[in-house]
C-alpha cells in the first residue's frame, strides 16, 4: 500500500503541472499561449514582477504561495501579491506589474465628452461594464535615440505591447494606448516611431496613394507640445518643417511660355485652371526647351492666346456693330471650350502660367534625419498640395491639427477635387447636399482615376489640395482619442476615410463606457470586420438604421450577449491601460467651499427652476436632462450670463422686463405667422391647431382665441406689404467665416428653428415663401438634400407644417404667461412677508404664519404643504386657479424667503458686481497667493460665456488671469499662452472651459485646480471622468510638488449641491488620492 501511495503521489506531482498552471492562470486572471514554460514565465511576471529560475515545480510552488492557493486546492483564493522589486536608481515599476493577482485595471478610466449632435443608438447606450486590461507583459529595450530622457519601466512595457500589436501577421494592426493621464503616452509613441521606420504596402490599396509616413492627428493646442516632445526625446535627430506663409503677388511669377504648334489633335486637358493631361505632341515640344520653359501637368493657367497662320483672321463685332479682324484671340477663363472653338491646324497656342518662386515647405528647426512636417491650421493646409506630402526624401511624421478636418476650407477642398475629376455628375451630387461619407467615396474614386495614367497622377499631385484622406499612411495616431465623442458626423466620416496599415488611438480616458461607444471606437480604428468580429460588424450596419429589422436585431438578447462578448474581446486584445507610481505618489488634497445665495440670486435661480420644470433638486440626473442642468448650473455660478446687469438686484428687474418682452415677441410672431398663412391661402386649414393646446393661463387663452377668430382677409389687410414674406440670406457664420452654403432665414422676432423645430417643416414653409418672392433663396433651398427628400412642392405638406408652428407658438405663449405669474408671485412674497403671514390658505382657511410649512405652485399661488399635497394627489390642479400642477411642482416658500433673508447682509461692491460664487472663488485665490507666492492655479468652468464672467471677476479683484484665444486657427496662440503660464513668474491663474479645456496639455506648473461648479455630462460617470481629466492636467509626471489641491465650489440649497454629493460618491476623496485622475 505504501508503494501504491508513493506511485500515486509521484504521478500527481508530475501529471498535474499543466493543471496547476491552469489553476494559477484562473486565480491570477491572466494567461498566455505557447509552451508550458512560457506560460509559467508570463505568470511570474504578472505575480512576482520578473521571471524566476530553477525547476518548474519549485517555481510553481512560489507562484501558488504568492497567489494563495496550493496544488491540492480544489478552489483558489486570490490575495495581494508581493510588490515587484525595484532596482536602485531605476524608475518605479508600474502599478499593473504588481497588481493583486489580476491583469485587469481595478477602476478603468473611461470618459465621454458631451456628445455631438449626431444620431445615437439607444439600444446600445446602456452601461457596458467593460474591463480594461493592465499591461503586465515584457519590457522593451529603451529606444536608441532616448539617451537623455530614457523611458520608465511602465512606458517600456507599453512600448513592447505596441511592438507586438504592429507585428501581428493577420487582422487588425494597432490598438489604443490608454495609459492613465499624464503618464507619458506621447513619449512612448515617439519611442515606437523612432524605432519603427515607415513602410508602404507592396500593392497600392484601392482609392489611396501610398505614403510611408506616420500621420499624427492631435488637438490644435497640442501641436507645439508634440513638436517639443520630439526634440526633447530625439534631440539632434529631428528636422522640423513647416509650410511657408501664403505667397503674395511678389512671390509669384507670370510666365509666357513658348508657343505650341497645333496640328489638329488636342494639346492638353484643363480642369478649371489646372492642366491635368499633356498630349504626346506637347511632350515632344517640351523636350526642346529648358525645364523652366516647359508646360507641366498641374500648371495654373493665367491666359491662353491663339495665333492663326498667315492669311487667316478672327472676325469680331463690337458693341457699335463694327466688324474687326484679328489674327489672335485671348481667353482668361473657360479654357477648354476656348481651345475647342478657336484652334485650327497650323495655328499656335501660347500659354501664360502662374508659378510660385519660393517653396511651399521650408525647414523651421533642426537638420536631423528624422523629418517632421507640421500642419497646424487651415492656412497651413491651404498652402500645400498633394505632392508636398510626398517629397523625394519622405517625411517620417506628418503632424496635423484635427481642427483642420472639421473646417469649411477642408470641406470646400474635397468638393473642389471631386468636381474637377467627376464633372457634371458630381456637381449635381454636391448640390443635393449629400453627406461627407458619399463625398469621401467619390474622392477615392478620383484617386483610382489618377492612377489610370501617369500624367493624371502628376497633374493631381501638383494641383490638388493636400487632402490627407487620399493617402495610405504607414501609421495613423489619433491623439486625445476621447475627443472623438464630440466630433460631428462629417469629421467622423473623414477620420473613417483615412487609410493606414497601423491604426492607433491615445487616450487616458478612452470612451468605452457603453456598447455604442465601443462600437464607435472600433469603427474609427477599422477593427470590426465580418471575419474578425461578425457581430460588431453587423451592429455597426444596424446602429443608425431606422428600419424595423435593424431594431429587432439590436434588441435581441442573444445578439446583445454575443456583441458584448466581442466588444470585451476587442478591449482585451487591443486596449491597454497602465499607471505609474511616480504619479500615484502625488497626493490630492480635496477642499469644499460652500456658497450661500443672496436674496436676489436665489430669486433668479428659482425662476430658472420654474422655467425648466425642475422642482425636485434631488433628481439632478434622473429628473433633468443635460440642457436643464446646464441652465441651472449657470445660474448657480452667476446671476446673469445673458444680460449686462450691474448687480443681482438689477438682474431681477431685467428678468421681469425680459419676461414681458418675451410675451410681446411671441404675440408678434403669432400674428406674423397668421399673416403668412393668410397670404399663402392656408389660414383656414392651419388655424385649428391653435386650439389643440389647451392654454392654462387665461391671458394666453384669450389672445389665442382672438387670433383664431380673425379671418384670412383681415390678416391680409393687416400685412399689405407682406412683411411676413421678408427673408434674409446669411453668408457668414458666427465666427465671421464664410459659409460653404448660405443659410436662408425669415426676418422675424424668433429664429425659424424655434418656431419649426423639425427641419422638414421649416424647409417647407421657407421654400413656399421663397418660390413666390425671393428667387435667390429659392435657388439655395432647392439645392438642399431635404428638398428632394420631402418633395416640398406637394400642396398637402404646407398646411401640416404651419399647423405645427402654430401649435408650438401657442404652447410657448402659455408657458411665458405662467412664468411671468411665477415671477410676480415671488416678488410679492419677498416684498411683503408680513402680509403673506396674515393671508389664509384657501384649502384649510387657516393663516399662513409658518413659512416652513408653505409651498408655491407654478401658477404662483401659495398653500400649506400638507393641504395642497392631499389635494394634488386627488386632482393635479391648483385648488385656486385650476392650472395644471403635478405634486412634484411644489417649491418651498422657505427657500424663497427665510434662506434668502438669512443671507441678506450689506453687500460689498464686488459681490454686487460679480455674484456670491465668483466672489468666493476670487477670495480663495487671493488667500492661495498670499500663502504661497509661487503657487499657480487652473480654474475650470464648462461654458465660454461663464469663462468670460469669471475672467472679469478675477481681474476685478486684481488677480492676473490668462485665457486661451478663440478661433479655428488659434492652435499656436493657445500653446503660447500655456507656455507663458508655465514659465512666467507673474502668471497665476489659467482659465479653461470645456470648449477650450486644453485636453492633453501638460500644466504641471500649477498645483491648485479649482472647479467653479460640478461638471455636467450625459451620465454621472462621464461627468466624474471629465473632472479627473481636468485634474490630470496638473497631477502627472513632471509635477514637482508633493501634493496638489482641488477646490470645489458648491452653492447650497441648489441642484449643484446634490450633483456634488453624487460626484463625491462616484469618486470619493480617498479614492481620488489613491487612484488619482
Short mmCIF file of N, CA and C in Angstrom, two decimals, residues 739-813:
data_model
loop_
_atom_site.label_atom_id
_atom_site.label_comp_id
_atom_site.label_asym_id
_atom_site.label_seq_id
_atom_site.Cartn_x
_atom_site.Cartn_y
_atom_site.Cartn_z
N UNK A 739 -19.81 80.92 -45.00
CA UNK A 739 -20.42 79.60 -45.00
C UNK A 739 -20.19 78.89 -46.33
N UNK A 740 -20.07 77.59 -46.27
CA UNK A 740 -19.95 76.82 -47.50
C UNK A 740 -21.23 76.94 -48.33
N UNK A 741 -22.36 76.98 -47.64
CA UNK A 741 -23.64 77.16 -48.31
C UNK A 741 -24.42 78.23 -47.55
N UNK A 742 -24.90 79.29 -48.19
CA UNK A 742 -25.64 80.34 -47.48
C UNK A 742 -26.87 79.76 -46.78
N UNK A 743 -27.26 80.42 -45.71
CA UNK A 743 -28.43 79.99 -44.94
C UNK A 743 -29.57 80.97 -45.16
N UNK A 744 -30.77 80.44 -45.34
CA UNK A 744 -31.96 81.25 -45.58
C UNK A 744 -32.77 81.32 -44.29
N UNK A 745 -33.17 82.55 -43.91
CA UNK A 745 -33.97 82.75 -42.70
C UNK A 745 -35.08 83.76 -42.96
N UNK A 746 -36.14 83.69 -42.15
CA UNK A 746 -37.16 84.74 -42.15
C UNK A 746 -36.69 85.91 -41.30
N UNK A 747 -37.15 87.10 -41.64
CA UNK A 747 -36.94 88.27 -40.78
C UNK A 747 -38.10 88.34 -39.80
N UNK A 748 -37.85 87.92 -38.57
CA UNK A 748 -38.93 87.83 -37.59
C UNK A 748 -38.34 87.82 -36.18
N UNK A 749 -39.17 88.00 -35.14
CA UNK A 749 -38.64 88.08 -33.77
C UNK A 749 -37.95 86.80 -33.31
N UNK A 750 -38.40 85.63 -33.75
CA UNK A 750 -37.85 84.36 -33.30
C UNK A 750 -37.14 83.65 -34.45
N UNK A 751 -36.09 82.90 -34.11
CA UNK A 751 -35.40 82.11 -35.12
C UNK A 751 -36.36 81.07 -35.70
N UNK A 752 -36.17 80.77 -36.97
CA UNK A 752 -37.04 79.80 -37.65
C UNK A 752 -37.07 78.46 -36.92
N UNK A 753 -35.90 78.06 -36.38
CA UNK A 753 -35.81 76.76 -35.73
C UNK A 753 -36.61 76.72 -34.43
N UNK A 754 -36.87 77.87 -33.81
CA UNK A 754 -37.68 77.90 -32.60
C UNK A 754 -39.16 77.71 -32.92
N UNK A 755 -39.57 78.23 -34.05
CA UNK A 755 -40.98 78.10 -34.45
C UNK A 755 -41.23 76.74 -35.08
N UNK A 756 -40.27 76.27 -35.87
CA UNK A 756 -40.39 74.98 -36.54
C UNK A 756 -39.19 74.11 -36.18
N UNK A 757 -39.23 73.45 -35.03
CA UNK A 757 -38.07 72.66 -34.61
C UNK A 757 -37.71 71.55 -35.60
N UNK A 758 -38.71 71.02 -36.31
CA UNK A 758 -38.42 69.95 -37.27
C UNK A 758 -37.94 70.56 -38.58
N UNK A 759 -36.83 70.05 -39.08
CA UNK A 759 -36.20 70.60 -40.28
C UNK A 759 -37.12 70.54 -41.48
N UNK A 760 -37.82 69.44 -41.66
CA UNK A 760 -38.66 69.32 -42.87
C UNK A 760 -39.81 70.34 -42.86
N UNK A 761 -40.41 70.59 -41.69
CA UNK A 761 -41.47 71.61 -41.61
C UNK A 761 -40.89 73.00 -41.90
N UNK A 762 -39.75 73.28 -41.32
CA UNK A 762 -39.12 74.59 -41.53
C UNK A 762 -38.82 74.80 -43.00
N UNK A 763 -38.30 73.78 -43.66
CA UNK A 763 -37.94 73.92 -45.07
C UNK A 763 -39.18 74.11 -45.94
N UNK A 764 -40.25 73.40 -45.64
CA UNK A 764 -41.47 73.51 -46.44
C UNK A 764 -42.00 74.95 -46.42
N UNK A 765 -42.04 75.57 -45.22
CA UNK A 765 -42.56 76.93 -45.10
C UNK A 765 -41.61 77.92 -45.78
N UNK A 766 -40.32 77.78 -45.53
CA UNK A 766 -39.36 78.70 -46.16
C UNK A 766 -39.43 78.63 -47.68
N UNK A 767 -39.50 77.41 -48.21
CA UNK A 767 -39.47 77.26 -49.66
C UNK A 767 -40.77 77.76 -50.30
N UNK A 768 -41.88 77.59 -49.58
CA UNK A 768 -43.15 78.08 -50.12
C UNK A 768 -43.11 79.59 -50.29
N UNK A 769 -42.50 80.29 -49.36
CA UNK A 769 -42.39 81.74 -49.46
C UNK A 769 -41.34 82.13 -50.50
N UNK A 770 -40.19 81.44 -50.48
CA UNK A 770 -39.10 81.79 -51.39
C UNK A 770 -39.51 81.64 -52.85
N UNK A 771 -40.30 80.62 -53.16
CA UNK A 771 -40.72 80.42 -54.55
C UNK A 771 -41.59 81.57 -55.04
N UNK A 772 -42.25 82.25 -54.14
CA UNK A 772 -43.16 83.32 -54.54
C UNK A 772 -42.45 84.66 -54.71
N UNK A 773 -41.43 84.93 -53.92
CA UNK A 773 -40.91 86.30 -53.96
C UNK A 773 -39.41 86.45 -53.76
N UNK A 774 -38.65 85.38 -53.48
CA UNK A 774 -37.20 85.52 -53.26
C UNK A 774 -36.47 84.49 -54.12
N UNK A 775 -36.19 84.79 -55.38
CA UNK A 775 -35.59 83.81 -56.29
C UNK A 775 -34.26 83.26 -55.79
N UNK A 776 -33.41 84.13 -55.23
CA UNK A 776 -32.11 83.65 -54.76
C UNK A 776 -32.28 82.63 -53.63
N UNK A 777 -33.19 82.90 -52.71
CA UNK A 777 -33.46 81.95 -51.63
C UNK A 777 -34.05 80.66 -52.18
N UNK A 778 -34.91 80.79 -53.20
CA UNK A 778 -35.49 79.60 -53.84
C UNK A 778 -34.38 78.71 -54.40
N UNK A 779 -33.38 79.31 -55.03
CA UNK A 779 -32.29 78.54 -55.61
C UNK A 779 -31.49 77.83 -54.51
N UNK A 780 -31.19 78.54 -53.42
CA UNK A 780 -30.42 77.93 -52.33
C UNK A 780 -31.18 76.76 -51.71
N UNK A 781 -32.46 76.97 -51.44
CA UNK A 781 -33.25 75.92 -50.80
C UNK A 781 -33.46 74.72 -51.72
N UNK A 782 -33.52 74.95 -53.02
CA UNK A 782 -33.71 73.85 -53.97
C UNK A 782 -32.51 72.92 -54.01
N UNK A 783 -31.33 73.43 -53.64
CA UNK A 783 -30.11 72.63 -53.69
C UNK A 783 -29.92 71.75 -52.46
N UNK A 784 -30.77 71.93 -51.45
CA UNK A 784 -30.61 71.15 -50.22
C UNK A 784 -31.15 69.74 -50.39
N UNK A 785 -30.52 68.82 -49.69
CA UNK A 785 -30.94 67.43 -49.77
C UNK A 785 -32.36 67.24 -49.27
N UNK A 786 -32.73 67.99 -48.21
CA UNK A 786 -34.06 67.83 -47.64
C UNK A 786 -35.15 68.18 -48.64
N UNK A 787 -34.83 69.05 -49.59
CA UNK A 787 -35.83 69.46 -50.58
C UNK A 787 -36.26 68.28 -51.44
N UNK A 788 -35.29 67.48 -51.87
CA UNK A 788 -35.62 66.32 -52.71
C UNK A 788 -36.24 65.20 -51.89
N UNK A 789 -35.94 65.15 -50.58
CA UNK A 789 -36.44 64.07 -49.76
C UNK A 789 -37.92 64.23 -49.42
N UNK A 790 -38.36 65.46 -49.15
CA UNK A 790 -39.74 65.65 -48.68
C UNK A 790 -40.69 66.12 -49.77
N UNK A 791 -40.14 66.42 -50.95
CA UNK A 791 -40.99 66.88 -52.06
C UNK A 791 -41.88 68.03 -51.60
N UNK A 792 -41.23 69.15 -51.26
CA UNK A 792 -41.95 70.25 -50.62
C UNK A 792 -42.93 70.96 -51.56
N UNK A 793 -42.98 70.57 -52.83
CA UNK A 793 -43.97 71.17 -53.73
C UNK A 793 -45.35 70.52 -53.56
N UNK A 794 -45.42 69.45 -52.78
CA UNK A 794 -46.71 68.82 -52.51
C UNK A 794 -47.58 69.79 -51.70
N UNK A 795 -48.74 70.20 -52.21
CA UNK A 795 -49.55 71.22 -51.52
C UNK A 795 -50.07 70.76 -50.16
N UNK A 796 -50.09 69.47 -49.89
CA UNK A 796 -50.59 68.97 -48.62
C UNK A 796 -49.60 69.19 -47.47
N UNK A 797 -48.33 69.39 -47.79
CA UNK A 797 -47.31 69.50 -46.76
C UNK A 797 -47.34 70.85 -46.06
N UNK A 798 -47.68 71.91 -46.77
CA UNK A 798 -47.61 73.25 -46.20
C UNK A 798 -48.58 73.46 -45.03
N UNK A 799 -49.87 73.11 -45.16
CA UNK A 799 -50.77 73.29 -44.00
C UNK A 799 -50.32 72.50 -42.78
N UNK A 800 -49.79 71.30 -42.98
CA UNK A 800 -49.32 70.48 -41.86
C UNK A 800 -48.14 71.16 -41.17
N UNK A 801 -47.22 71.69 -41.97
CA UNK A 801 -46.04 72.35 -41.41
C UNK A 801 -46.43 73.59 -40.61
N UNK A 802 -47.30 74.43 -41.18
CA UNK A 802 -47.67 75.66 -40.49
C UNK A 802 -48.54 75.36 -39.27
N UNK A 803 -49.33 74.31 -39.31
CA UNK A 803 -50.10 73.92 -38.14
C UNK A 803 -49.18 73.57 -36.98
N UNK A 804 -48.10 72.89 -37.29
CA UNK A 804 -47.13 72.54 -36.25
C UNK A 804 -46.51 73.80 -35.65
N UNK A 805 -46.23 74.80 -36.48
CA UNK A 805 -45.68 76.05 -35.98
C UNK A 805 -46.66 76.79 -35.08
N UNK A 806 -47.94 76.82 -35.46
CA UNK A 806 -48.95 77.47 -34.62
C UNK A 806 -49.05 76.79 -33.25
N UNK A 807 -48.96 75.47 -33.26
CA UNK A 807 -49.08 74.74 -32.00
C UNK A 807 -47.88 75.04 -31.09
N UNK A 808 -46.70 75.13 -31.67
CA UNK A 808 -45.51 75.46 -30.89
C UNK A 808 -45.63 76.85 -30.26
N UNK A 809 -46.07 77.82 -31.06
CA UNK A 809 -46.19 79.20 -30.56
C UNK A 809 -47.26 79.32 -29.48
N UNK A 810 -48.37 78.62 -29.64
CA UNK A 810 -49.42 78.66 -28.62
C UNK A 810 -48.91 78.10 -27.30
N UNK A 811 -48.16 77.03 -27.37
CA UNK A 811 -47.59 76.43 -26.16
C UNK A 811 -46.58 77.37 -25.51
N UNK A 812 -45.73 78.00 -26.32
CA UNK A 812 -44.73 78.93 -25.78
C UNK A 812 -45.38 80.14 -25.13
N UNK A 813 -46.46 80.64 -25.73
CA UNK A 813 -47.14 81.81 -25.16
C UNK A 813 -47.75 81.47 -23.80
#
